[in-house]
Each structure stands twice: as C-alpha cells, then as structure tokens.
Amino acid sequence: MQLNTLSMVHEFLRRTVKPGDFCIDATAGKGRDTALLCRLTGDAGRVLAFDIQEAAVAQTKALLAAEGLTAEVIRDSHANMERYAVAETVDCVVFNFGRLPGGDPSIFTRSDTSVAALEAALRLLKSGGVIAIALYYGGANGYGERDAVMTWLETLDDRKFSVLRCDWANRRNDPPVPIFIWKE
C-alpha cells in the first residue's frame, strides 16, 4: 500500500463501511470514492454523491456505469446534503476538500460551504458514524479553507466526537491532511 492521504482514507473506509450502510460522498469529483462506497455498501446499501460541477457529476456517473454500480449522484453543494437525508441516519460521510484534478482550476471547495457541510454531516451521522476527510490546500485555493476546517475541528465536543487529525512531518510543500471523525 502506498502511504498517502488518499490511501489512508480508503483503508479507513474499507475497515469501517459495511454492507447495507448509508454513505455520502460529499465531494464526488471523479467518482472514485463514490465507487468505493458502492462496493463496500453492496446492493443493500445506499450511497449519495454530491458535486457542484457538471463535469464531476458526469465523470462519477460514467465510472459507476462502467463498474456496474449504483448511487444517487446529485449536482448540488455538499452544504445542502440535509435536503437529501434524514438526521442521524448516515453511517459515513467522505470529503475531499480542494479542487477537481484536471477540472477548472478556478473552482474549488471554500471554507464557508465546507464548514457548513461538515456541520450538516455531523447532524446526519448516526451514533457510531464516521467522517473521513482528505484536506487538500495551497496553490490557487490557498490556506483559508484548511485553517477554517482545523479551527472548526477544535470546537467539537469531545464527549460526542473523537477527531484524529494527521500530519506528514517529512513531506514538502503542502501535503494533504487526512482527518477522521467518530460520533460517539
């Protein structure tokens, strides 16, 4: 296994998500996380995937079709996920903050909608539910979102949530940050 942020998030999902679970890919992108969630939840599970970019929605739908997988792929902001799910019914929510690789470099997640989406995800999670985050930053999207998410994580009640924030001590530039949240 190549050890990087994405491999850590995927390994976490493989160990956490079970057949029949209800999962949300809050930032569908190219659909890889959505496809993984579909494979892990199986036919009895439910997966919702969100993205604001039509290209990302199309890529996700194409990947799912090619792999014979099914999910509800929705063109909408991750901040609006509560319109599509009921509080305390979701087992897992996945986020990749940053921008769509190969997509329009001027479109990327932003702190205001990302923090709102994280708050929505906490309300949607059932007891024992998890959130997995790959936080990409730097470059065109800068550090505002990273700083806002990191500050927000510190406000979570430790009696209700456990937060593990990882950091690459010997990687140069702006290595993405893997973050995991468990709801008690």
Short mmCIF file of N, CA and C in Angstrom, two decimals:
data_model
loop_
_atom_site.label_atom_id
_atom_site.label_comp_id
_atom_site.label_asym_id
_atom_site.label_seq_id
_atom_site.Cartn_x
_atom_site.Cartn_y
_atom_site.Cartn_z
N MET A 1 0.85 -1.18 0.00
CA MET A 1 0.00 0.00 0.00
C MET A 1 0.89 1.24 0.00
N GLN A 2 0.64 2.12 -0.95
CA GLN A 2 1.35 3.41 -0.95
C GLN A 2 0.74 4.25 0.16
N LEU A 3 1.57 4.74 1.05
CA LEU A 3 1.08 5.51 2.18
C LEU A 3 0.97 6.98 1.81
N ASN A 4 -0.24 7.42 1.62
CA ASN A 4 -0.53 8.83 1.38
C ASN A 4 -1.92 9.11 1.94
N THR A 5 -2.37 10.33 1.83
CA THR A 5 -3.64 10.71 2.42
C THR A 5 -4.79 9.89 1.83
N LEU A 6 -4.84 9.77 0.53
CA LEU A 6 -5.94 9.04 -0.10
C LEU A 6 -5.93 7.56 0.29
N SER A 7 -4.76 6.94 0.32
CA SER A 7 -4.72 5.52 0.71
C SER A 7 -5.15 5.34 2.16
N MET A 8 -4.81 6.29 3.02
CA MET A 8 -5.24 6.21 4.42
C MET A 8 -6.76 6.32 4.53
N VAL A 9 -7.35 7.26 3.79
CA VAL A 9 -8.80 7.42 3.81
C VAL A 9 -9.47 6.17 3.28
N HIS A 10 -8.98 5.62 2.18
CA HIS A 10 -9.59 4.43 1.60
C HIS A 10 -9.46 3.22 2.53
N GLU A 11 -8.33 3.07 3.17
CA GLU A 11 -8.17 1.96 4.11
C GLU A 11 -9.12 2.12 5.29
N PHE A 12 -9.26 3.34 5.78
CA PHE A 12 -10.22 3.63 6.85
C PHE A 12 -11.63 3.23 6.42
N LEU A 13 -12.01 3.60 5.19
CA LEU A 13 -13.35 3.26 4.69
C LEU A 13 -13.52 1.74 4.59
N ARG A 14 -12.51 1.05 4.08
CA ARG A 14 -12.60 -0.42 3.96
C ARG A 14 -12.79 -1.08 5.33
N ARG A 15 -12.23 -0.51 6.36
CA ARG A 15 -12.34 -1.08 7.70
C ARG A 15 -13.61 -0.65 8.43
N THR A 16 -14.27 0.38 7.93
CA THR A 16 -15.39 0.97 8.66
C THR A 16 -16.75 0.72 8.00
N VAL A 17 -16.83 0.89 6.70
CA VAL A 17 -18.11 0.79 5.99
C VAL A 17 -18.47 -0.68 5.78
N LYS A 18 -19.75 -1.00 6.05
CA LYS A 18 -20.23 -2.37 5.97
C LYS A 18 -21.36 -2.49 4.95
N PRO A 19 -21.62 -3.71 4.47
CA PRO A 19 -22.76 -3.91 3.58
C PRO A 19 -24.05 -3.41 4.24
N GLY A 20 -24.87 -2.72 3.46
CA GLY A 20 -26.13 -2.18 3.96
C GLY A 20 -26.03 -0.79 4.55
N ASP A 21 -24.83 -0.24 4.68
CA ASP A 21 -24.67 1.11 5.23
C ASP A 21 -25.21 2.18 4.29
N PHE A 22 -25.49 3.33 4.86
CA PHE A 22 -25.90 4.52 4.12
C PHE A 22 -24.73 5.49 4.19
N CYS A 23 -24.15 5.81 3.03
CA CYS A 23 -22.96 6.66 2.96
C CYS A 23 -23.16 7.84 2.02
N ILE A 24 -22.42 8.89 2.28
CA ILE A 24 -22.45 10.08 1.44
C ILE A 24 -21.03 10.43 1.01
N ASP A 25 -20.86 10.60 -0.31
CA ASP A 25 -19.63 11.18 -0.84
C ASP A 25 -19.96 12.65 -1.08
N ALA A 26 -19.52 13.50 -0.19
CA ALA A 26 -19.91 14.91 -0.22
C ALA A 26 -19.26 15.69 -1.35
N THR A 27 -18.18 15.16 -1.91
CA THR A 27 -17.43 15.83 -2.98
C THR A 27 -17.05 14.77 -4.01
N ALA A 28 -17.95 14.46 -4.91
CA ALA A 28 -17.81 13.30 -5.81
C ALA A 28 -16.58 13.37 -6.70
N GLY A 29 -16.26 14.51 -7.24
CA GLY A 29 -15.08 14.62 -8.10
C GLY A 29 -15.16 13.65 -9.27
N LYS A 30 -14.17 12.79 -9.39
CA LYS A 30 -14.13 11.83 -10.50
C LYS A 30 -14.88 10.54 -10.17
N GLY A 31 -15.41 10.43 -8.95
CA GLY A 31 -16.25 9.30 -8.59
C GLY A 31 -15.55 8.13 -7.94
N ARG A 32 -14.28 8.23 -7.67
CA ARG A 32 -13.55 7.09 -7.10
C ARG A 32 -14.02 6.73 -5.69
N ASP A 33 -14.23 7.75 -4.86
CA ASP A 33 -14.74 7.47 -3.51
C ASP A 33 -16.17 6.94 -3.58
N THR A 34 -16.96 7.50 -4.48
CA THR A 34 -18.34 7.03 -4.65
C THR A 34 -18.35 5.56 -5.02
N ALA A 35 -17.52 5.17 -5.98
CA ALA A 35 -17.45 3.77 -6.41
C ALA A 35 -17.01 2.87 -5.26
N LEU A 36 -16.01 3.30 -4.50
CA LEU A 36 -15.56 2.51 -3.36
C LEU A 36 -16.69 2.33 -2.36
N LEU A 37 -17.40 3.40 -2.05
CA LEU A 37 -18.52 3.30 -1.11
C LEU A 37 -19.59 2.34 -1.64
N CYS A 38 -19.88 2.39 -2.93
CA CYS A 38 -20.86 1.48 -3.52
C CYS A 38 -20.42 0.02 -3.37
N ARG A 39 -19.16 -0.24 -3.64
CA ARG A 39 -18.66 -1.61 -3.50
C ARG A 39 -18.73 -2.07 -2.04
N LEU A 40 -18.42 -1.18 -1.10
CA LEU A 40 -18.42 -1.55 0.31
C LEU A 40 -19.82 -1.73 0.88
N THR A 41 -20.77 -0.90 0.46
CA THR A 41 -22.14 -0.99 1.00
C THR A 41 -22.95 -2.08 0.32
N GLY A 42 -22.56 -2.45 -0.90
CA GLY A 42 -23.24 -3.53 -1.61
C GLY A 42 -24.65 -3.16 -2.05
N ASP A 43 -25.36 -4.16 -2.54
CA ASP A 43 -26.71 -3.94 -3.07
C ASP A 43 -27.69 -3.46 -2.00
N ALA A 44 -27.46 -3.83 -0.75
CA ALA A 44 -28.36 -3.45 0.33
C ALA A 44 -28.09 -2.04 0.85
N GLY A 45 -26.98 -1.43 0.43
CA GLY A 45 -26.61 -0.11 0.92
C GLY A 45 -27.17 1.00 0.06
N ARG A 46 -26.92 2.22 0.52
CA ARG A 46 -27.34 3.42 -0.21
C ARG A 46 -26.18 4.40 -0.19
N VAL A 47 -25.90 4.99 -1.37
CA VAL A 47 -24.83 5.97 -1.49
C VAL A 47 -25.37 7.20 -2.22
N LEU A 48 -25.14 8.36 -1.62
CA LEU A 48 -25.41 9.64 -2.27
C LEU A 48 -24.07 10.28 -2.58
N ALA A 49 -23.98 10.95 -3.73
CA ALA A 49 -22.75 11.66 -4.10
C ALA A 49 -23.13 13.06 -4.58
N PHE A 50 -22.38 14.05 -4.12
CA PHE A 50 -22.64 15.44 -4.45
C PHE A 50 -21.45 16.08 -5.15
N ASP A 51 -21.73 16.95 -6.10
CA ASP A 51 -20.72 17.83 -6.66
C ASP A 51 -21.43 18.98 -7.33
N ILE A 52 -20.79 20.15 -7.35
CA ILE A 52 -21.40 21.32 -7.99
C ILE A 52 -21.05 21.42 -9.46
N GLN A 53 -20.05 20.65 -9.89
CA GLN A 53 -19.60 20.74 -11.28
C GLN A 53 -20.25 19.66 -12.14
N GLU A 54 -20.81 20.07 -13.25
CA GLU A 54 -21.43 19.11 -14.16
C GLU A 54 -20.42 18.07 -14.64
N ALA A 55 -19.18 18.49 -14.90
CA ALA A 55 -18.16 17.55 -15.35
C ALA A 55 -17.91 16.47 -14.31
N ALA A 56 -17.90 16.83 -13.04
CA ALA A 56 -17.69 15.84 -11.97
C ALA A 56 -18.88 14.89 -11.88
N VAL A 57 -20.09 15.41 -11.99
CA VAL A 57 -21.28 14.56 -11.96
C VAL A 57 -21.24 13.57 -13.12
N ALA A 58 -20.89 14.05 -14.30
CA ALA A 58 -20.82 13.18 -15.48
C ALA A 58 -19.73 12.11 -15.32
N GLN A 59 -18.56 12.51 -14.81
CA GLN A 59 -17.47 11.55 -14.62
C GLN A 59 -17.85 10.48 -13.59
N THR A 60 -18.51 10.91 -12.52
CA THR A 60 -18.93 9.95 -11.49
C THR A 60 -19.94 8.97 -12.05
N LYS A 61 -20.94 9.49 -12.77
CA LYS A 61 -21.96 8.61 -13.35
C LYS A 61 -21.33 7.64 -14.36
N ALA A 62 -20.39 8.11 -15.16
CA ALA A 62 -19.73 7.25 -16.14
C ALA A 62 -18.93 6.14 -15.46
N LEU A 63 -18.20 6.48 -14.41
CA LEU A 63 -17.42 5.47 -13.68
C LEU A 63 -18.34 4.43 -13.06
N LEU A 64 -19.42 4.88 -12.44
CA LEU A 64 -20.36 3.94 -11.82
C LEU A 64 -20.97 3.01 -12.87
N ALA A 65 -21.36 3.57 -14.00
CA ALA A 65 -21.95 2.76 -15.07
C ALA A 65 -20.95 1.73 -15.58
N ALA A 66 -19.70 2.15 -15.76
CA ALA A 66 -18.66 1.24 -16.26
C ALA A 66 -18.40 0.10 -15.29
N GLU A 67 -18.58 0.35 -14.00
CA GLU A 67 -18.33 -0.67 -13.00
C GLU A 67 -19.60 -1.39 -12.55
N GLY A 68 -20.74 -1.03 -13.14
CA GLY A 68 -22.00 -1.68 -12.77
C GLY A 68 -22.46 -1.35 -11.36
N LEU A 69 -22.18 -0.14 -10.91
CA LEU A 69 -22.53 0.29 -9.56
C LEU A 69 -23.64 1.32 -9.61
N THR A 70 -24.34 1.46 -8.49
CA THR A 70 -25.46 2.39 -8.43
C THR A 70 -25.32 3.33 -7.23
N ALA A 71 -25.51 4.62 -7.49
CA ALA A 71 -25.55 5.64 -6.45
C ALA A 71 -26.44 6.76 -6.94
N GLU A 72 -26.91 7.57 -6.03
CA GLU A 72 -27.65 8.77 -6.39
C GLU A 72 -26.63 9.90 -6.52
N VAL A 73 -26.38 10.35 -7.74
CA VAL A 73 -25.38 11.39 -7.99
C VAL A 73 -26.13 12.69 -8.22
N ILE A 74 -25.85 13.66 -7.38
CA ILE A 74 -26.64 14.89 -7.32
C ILE A 74 -25.75 16.10 -7.58
N ARG A 75 -26.20 16.95 -8.53
CA ARG A 75 -25.47 18.20 -8.76
C ARG A 75 -26.02 19.25 -7.80
N ASP A 76 -25.30 19.40 -6.70
CA ASP A 76 -25.69 20.35 -5.67
C ASP A 76 -24.49 20.50 -4.73
N SER A 77 -24.50 21.53 -3.94
CA SER A 77 -23.44 21.77 -2.98
C SER A 77 -23.48 20.75 -1.85
N HIS A 78 -22.31 20.37 -1.39
CA HIS A 78 -22.23 19.49 -0.22
C HIS A 78 -22.88 20.12 1.00
N ALA A 79 -22.97 21.43 1.04
CA ALA A 79 -23.61 22.12 2.16
C ALA A 79 -25.11 21.85 2.21
N ASN A 80 -25.68 21.34 1.12
CA ASN A 80 -27.13 21.08 1.06
C ASN A 80 -27.49 19.61 1.27
N MET A 81 -26.58 18.80 1.75
CA MET A 81 -26.85 17.36 1.86
C MET A 81 -28.02 17.03 2.77
N GLU A 82 -28.36 17.89 3.69
CA GLU A 82 -29.51 17.61 4.58
C GLU A 82 -30.84 17.64 3.84
N ARG A 83 -30.87 18.17 2.64
CA ARG A 83 -32.09 18.13 1.83
C ARG A 83 -32.37 16.73 1.31
N TYR A 84 -31.37 15.84 1.36
CA TYR A 84 -31.47 14.52 0.73
C TYR A 84 -31.38 13.37 1.73
N ALA A 85 -31.18 13.66 2.99
CA ALA A 85 -31.05 12.61 4.01
C ALA A 85 -31.62 13.12 5.32
N VAL A 86 -32.02 12.19 6.16
CA VAL A 86 -32.63 12.50 7.45
C VAL A 86 -31.57 12.46 8.54
N ALA A 87 -31.72 13.32 9.53
CA ALA A 87 -30.78 13.38 10.65
C ALA A 87 -30.61 12.01 11.29
N GLU A 88 -29.37 11.74 11.68
CA GLU A 88 -28.99 10.53 12.42
C GLU A 88 -29.32 9.23 11.68
N THR A 89 -29.16 9.24 10.33
CA THR A 89 -29.40 8.02 9.54
C THR A 89 -28.18 7.58 8.74
N VAL A 90 -27.14 8.39 8.72
CA VAL A 90 -25.99 8.15 7.84
C VAL A 90 -24.85 7.49 8.63
N ASP A 91 -24.23 6.48 8.01
CA ASP A 91 -23.13 5.76 8.64
C ASP A 91 -21.77 6.41 8.37
N CYS A 92 -21.61 7.02 7.19
CA CYS A 92 -20.30 7.53 6.81
C CYS A 92 -20.45 8.67 5.80
N VAL A 93 -19.65 9.71 5.99
CA VAL A 93 -19.57 10.82 5.03
C VAL A 93 -18.10 11.02 4.68
N VAL A 94 -17.83 11.16 3.37
CA VAL A 94 -16.46 11.34 2.88
C VAL A 94 -16.34 12.71 2.21
N PHE A 95 -15.25 13.40 2.50
CA PHE A 95 -14.96 14.69 1.89
C PHE A 95 -13.56 14.68 1.29
N ASN A 96 -13.41 15.27 0.12
CA ASN A 96 -12.11 15.62 -0.45
C ASN A 96 -12.17 17.12 -0.69
N PHE A 97 -11.60 17.89 0.20
CA PHE A 97 -11.60 19.33 0.05
C PHE A 97 -10.45 19.75 -0.86
N GLY A 98 -10.71 20.72 -1.71
CA GLY A 98 -9.71 21.19 -2.66
C GLY A 98 -10.37 21.41 -4.01
N ARG A 99 -9.74 20.90 -5.07
CA ARG A 99 -10.31 21.08 -6.40
C ARG A 99 -10.32 19.76 -7.16
N LEU A 100 -11.09 19.72 -8.22
CA LEU A 100 -11.19 18.54 -9.07
C LEU A 100 -9.93 18.43 -9.92
N PRO A 101 -9.14 17.37 -9.74
CA PRO A 101 -7.94 17.21 -10.57
C PRO A 101 -8.31 17.18 -12.05
N GLY A 102 -7.64 18.03 -12.82
CA GLY A 102 -7.94 18.11 -14.24
C GLY A 102 -9.13 18.97 -14.57
N GLY A 103 -9.83 19.46 -13.55
CA GLY A 103 -11.00 20.30 -13.75
C GLY A 103 -10.63 21.77 -13.83
N ASP A 104 -11.64 22.59 -13.81
CA ASP A 104 -11.45 24.04 -13.84
C ASP A 104 -10.70 24.46 -12.58
N PRO A 105 -9.47 24.99 -12.71
CA PRO A 105 -8.68 25.34 -11.52
C PRO A 105 -9.25 26.50 -10.72
N SER A 106 -10.22 27.21 -11.28
CA SER A 106 -10.81 28.32 -10.53
C SER A 106 -11.97 27.85 -9.65
N ILE A 107 -12.34 26.58 -9.74
CA ILE A 107 -13.43 26.04 -8.93
C ILE A 107 -12.84 25.09 -7.89
N PHE A 108 -13.03 25.42 -6.63
CA PHE A 108 -12.55 24.58 -5.55
C PHE A 108 -13.44 24.79 -4.34
N THR A 109 -13.37 23.86 -3.41
CA THR A 109 -14.18 23.99 -2.20
C THR A 109 -13.72 25.21 -1.41
N ARG A 110 -14.64 25.77 -0.66
CA ARG A 110 -14.37 27.00 0.08
C ARG A 110 -14.79 26.84 1.54
N SER A 111 -14.15 27.57 2.39
CA SER A 111 -14.36 27.40 3.83
C SER A 111 -15.81 27.56 4.26
N ASP A 112 -16.52 28.54 3.72
CA ASP A 112 -17.89 28.77 4.20
C ASP A 112 -18.80 27.57 3.91
N THR A 113 -18.77 27.05 2.70
CA THR A 113 -19.63 25.91 2.39
C THR A 113 -19.07 24.61 2.97
N SER A 114 -17.77 24.50 3.06
CA SER A 114 -17.19 23.27 3.61
C SER A 114 -17.48 23.11 5.10
N VAL A 115 -17.33 24.17 5.87
CA VAL A 115 -17.66 24.08 7.29
C VAL A 115 -19.16 23.85 7.47
N ALA A 116 -19.99 24.49 6.67
CA ALA A 116 -21.44 24.24 6.73
C ALA A 116 -21.74 22.78 6.40
N ALA A 117 -21.04 22.23 5.42
CA ALA A 117 -21.24 20.82 5.04
C ALA A 117 -20.78 19.89 6.17
N LEU A 118 -19.68 20.19 6.81
CA LEU A 118 -19.23 19.37 7.93
C LEU A 118 -20.24 19.40 9.07
N GLU A 119 -20.79 20.57 9.35
CA GLU A 119 -21.81 20.66 10.40
C GLU A 119 -23.05 19.84 10.03
N ALA A 120 -23.46 19.91 8.75
CA ALA A 120 -24.59 19.10 8.28
C ALA A 120 -24.27 17.62 8.41
N ALA A 121 -23.06 17.23 8.05
CA ALA A 121 -22.67 15.82 8.14
C ALA A 121 -22.76 15.32 9.58
N LEU A 122 -22.35 16.13 10.54
CA LEU A 122 -22.44 15.71 11.94
C LEU A 122 -23.90 15.47 12.34
N ARG A 123 -24.80 16.32 11.86
CA ARG A 123 -26.22 16.14 12.19
C ARG A 123 -26.81 14.89 11.52
N LEU A 124 -26.29 14.56 10.34
CA LEU A 124 -26.79 13.39 9.62
C LEU A 124 -26.25 12.08 10.18
N LEU A 125 -25.09 12.10 10.79
CA LEU A 125 -24.46 10.88 11.29
C LEU A 125 -25.27 10.24 12.41
N LYS A 126 -25.39 8.93 12.33
CA LYS A 126 -25.96 8.18 13.44
C LYS A 126 -24.87 7.93 14.47
N SER A 127 -25.25 7.50 15.64
CA SER A 127 -24.27 7.15 16.65
C SER A 127 -23.37 6.04 16.11
N GLY A 128 -22.08 6.20 16.27
CA GLY A 128 -21.12 5.25 15.71
C GLY A 128 -20.70 5.57 14.29
N GLY A 129 -21.30 6.61 13.70
CA GLY A 129 -20.97 7.02 12.34
C GLY A 129 -19.62 7.71 12.27
N VAL A 130 -19.10 7.81 11.04
CA VAL A 130 -17.77 8.38 10.84
C VAL A 130 -17.74 9.38 9.68
N ILE A 131 -16.76 10.26 9.74
CA ILE A 131 -16.46 11.17 8.64
C ILE A 131 -14.99 10.99 8.30
N ALA A 132 -14.68 10.87 7.02
CA ALA A 132 -13.30 10.78 6.55
C ALA A 132 -13.04 11.96 5.62
N ILE A 133 -11.95 12.67 5.86
CA ILE A 133 -11.64 13.89 5.11
C ILE A 133 -10.22 13.81 4.54
N ALA A 134 -10.09 14.15 3.27
CA ALA A 134 -8.79 14.41 2.66
C ALA A 134 -8.79 15.91 2.38
N LEU A 135 -7.98 16.64 3.11
CA LEU A 135 -7.97 18.10 3.03
C LEU A 135 -6.77 18.56 2.20
N TYR A 136 -7.05 18.90 0.94
CA TYR A 136 -6.03 19.44 0.03
C TYR A 136 -6.06 20.96 0.14
N TYR A 137 -4.92 21.60 0.12
CA TYR A 137 -4.84 23.06 0.29
C TYR A 137 -3.60 23.58 -0.41
N GLY A 138 -3.43 24.88 -0.35
CA GLY A 138 -2.29 25.51 -1.02
C GLY A 138 -2.66 25.83 -2.46
N GLY A 139 -1.69 26.26 -3.21
CA GLY A 139 -1.94 26.60 -4.61
C GLY A 139 -3.01 27.66 -4.75
N ALA A 140 -3.84 27.52 -5.77
CA ALA A 140 -4.86 28.53 -6.08
C ALA A 140 -5.87 28.70 -4.96
N ASN A 141 -6.21 27.62 -4.26
CA ASN A 141 -7.23 27.76 -3.22
C ASN A 141 -6.65 28.19 -1.87
N GLY A 142 -5.35 28.29 -1.75
CA GLY A 142 -4.74 28.88 -0.57
C GLY A 142 -4.92 28.08 0.71
N TYR A 143 -4.95 28.79 1.83
CA TYR A 143 -4.94 28.17 3.15
C TYR A 143 -6.17 28.50 3.99
N GLY A 144 -7.06 29.33 3.47
CA GLY A 144 -8.24 29.75 4.23
C GLY A 144 -9.13 28.59 4.63
N GLU A 145 -9.39 27.69 3.68
CA GLU A 145 -10.25 26.55 3.99
C GLU A 145 -9.57 25.63 5.00
N ARG A 146 -8.30 25.35 4.79
CA ARG A 146 -7.56 24.50 5.74
C ARG A 146 -7.66 25.07 7.15
N ASP A 147 -7.38 26.37 7.28
CA ASP A 147 -7.39 27.00 8.59
C ASP A 147 -8.78 26.98 9.21
N ALA A 148 -9.81 27.22 8.42
CA ALA A 148 -11.19 27.22 8.92
C ALA A 148 -11.59 25.82 9.39
N VAL A 149 -11.24 24.79 8.61
CA VAL A 149 -11.58 23.41 9.00
C VAL A 149 -10.83 23.02 10.26
N MET A 150 -9.55 23.32 10.33
CA MET A 150 -8.76 22.97 11.51
C MET A 150 -9.30 23.66 12.77
N THR A 151 -9.65 24.92 12.65
CA THR A 151 -10.22 25.64 13.78
C THR A 151 -11.56 25.04 14.18
N TRP A 152 -12.39 24.71 13.20
CA TRP A 152 -13.70 24.12 13.47
C TRP A 152 -13.56 22.78 14.20
N LEU A 153 -12.61 21.96 13.78
CA LEU A 153 -12.41 20.65 14.42
C LEU A 153 -12.17 20.81 15.92
N GLU A 154 -11.45 21.84 16.30
CA GLU A 154 -11.12 22.06 17.71
C GLU A 154 -12.33 22.45 18.55
N THR A 155 -13.43 22.85 17.90
CA THR A 155 -14.63 23.23 18.64
C THR A 155 -15.55 22.05 18.94
N LEU A 156 -15.27 20.88 18.37
CA LEU A 156 -16.17 19.74 18.55
C LEU A 156 -16.09 19.20 19.98
N ASP A 157 -17.25 18.93 20.55
CA ASP A 157 -17.38 18.43 21.91
C ASP A 157 -16.74 17.05 22.01
N ASP A 158 -15.71 16.91 22.83
CA ASP A 158 -15.01 15.63 22.93
C ASP A 158 -15.83 14.55 23.63
N ARG A 159 -16.97 14.91 24.19
CA ARG A 159 -17.85 13.89 24.76
C ARG A 159 -18.76 13.29 23.70
N LYS A 160 -18.85 13.95 22.53
CA LYS A 160 -19.71 13.47 21.44
C LYS A 160 -18.92 13.00 20.22
N PHE A 161 -17.71 13.54 20.05
CA PHE A 161 -16.93 13.24 18.84
C PHE A 161 -15.46 13.01 19.20
N SER A 162 -14.86 12.07 18.48
CA SER A 162 -13.42 11.88 18.55
C SER A 162 -12.85 12.30 17.21
N VAL A 163 -11.80 13.10 17.22
CA VAL A 163 -11.21 13.64 16.00
C VAL A 163 -9.73 13.27 15.96
N LEU A 164 -9.35 12.64 14.84
CA LEU A 164 -7.94 12.33 14.61
C LEU A 164 -7.49 13.12 13.39
N ARG A 165 -6.55 14.00 13.60
CA ARG A 165 -6.00 14.85 12.53
C ARG A 165 -4.55 14.45 12.35
N CYS A 166 -4.21 14.00 11.16
CA CYS A 166 -2.85 13.51 10.89
C CYS A 166 -2.03 14.57 10.17
N ASP A 167 -0.72 14.42 10.25
CA ASP A 167 0.15 15.41 9.65
C ASP A 167 1.41 14.71 9.16
N TRP A 168 1.84 15.07 7.95
CA TRP A 168 3.04 14.47 7.35
C TRP A 168 4.24 15.32 7.76
N ALA A 169 5.04 14.83 8.67
CA ALA A 169 6.15 15.60 9.23
C ALA A 169 7.30 15.80 8.26
N ASN A 170 7.47 14.89 7.29
CA ASN A 170 8.64 14.99 6.41
C ASN A 170 8.27 15.13 4.93
N ARG A 171 7.06 15.59 4.64
CA ARG A 171 6.66 15.80 3.25
C ARG A 171 6.71 17.30 2.95
N ARG A 172 7.28 17.63 1.80
CA ARG A 172 7.45 19.03 1.42
C ARG A 172 6.17 19.65 0.87
N ASN A 173 6.25 20.94 0.75
CA ASN A 173 5.18 21.75 0.16
C ASN A 173 3.92 21.66 1.01
N ASP A 174 2.79 21.35 0.42
CA ASP A 174 1.51 21.36 1.12
C ASP A 174 0.86 19.98 1.05
N PRO A 175 1.36 18.99 1.80
CA PRO A 175 0.77 17.66 1.71
C PRO A 175 -0.65 17.65 2.26
N PRO A 176 -1.58 16.96 1.59
CA PRO A 176 -2.95 16.91 2.08
C PRO A 176 -3.02 16.26 3.47
N VAL A 177 -4.03 16.65 4.21
CA VAL A 177 -4.19 16.22 5.60
C VAL A 177 -5.32 15.21 5.70
N PRO A 178 -5.05 14.00 6.21
CA PRO A 178 -6.13 13.06 6.49
C PRO A 178 -6.73 13.34 7.87
N ILE A 179 -8.07 13.37 7.91
CA ILE A 179 -8.78 13.67 9.16
C ILE A 179 -9.91 12.67 9.31
N PHE A 180 -10.10 12.16 10.52
CA PHE A 180 -11.15 11.18 10.78
C PHE A 180 -11.95 11.61 12.01
N ILE A 181 -13.27 11.54 11.89
CA ILE A 181 -14.16 11.93 13.00
C ILE A 181 -15.09 10.75 13.28
N TRP A 182 -15.20 10.40 14.56
CA TRP A 182 -16.14 9.36 15.00
C TRP A 182 -17.19 10.02 15.88
N LYS A 183 -18.44 9.67 15.66
CA LYS A 183 -19.52 10.15 16.53
C LYS A 183 -19.79 9.09 17.59
N GLU A 184 -19.76 9.50 18.83
CA GLU A 184 -19.98 8.55 19.95
C GLU A 184 -21.41 8.04 19.92
#
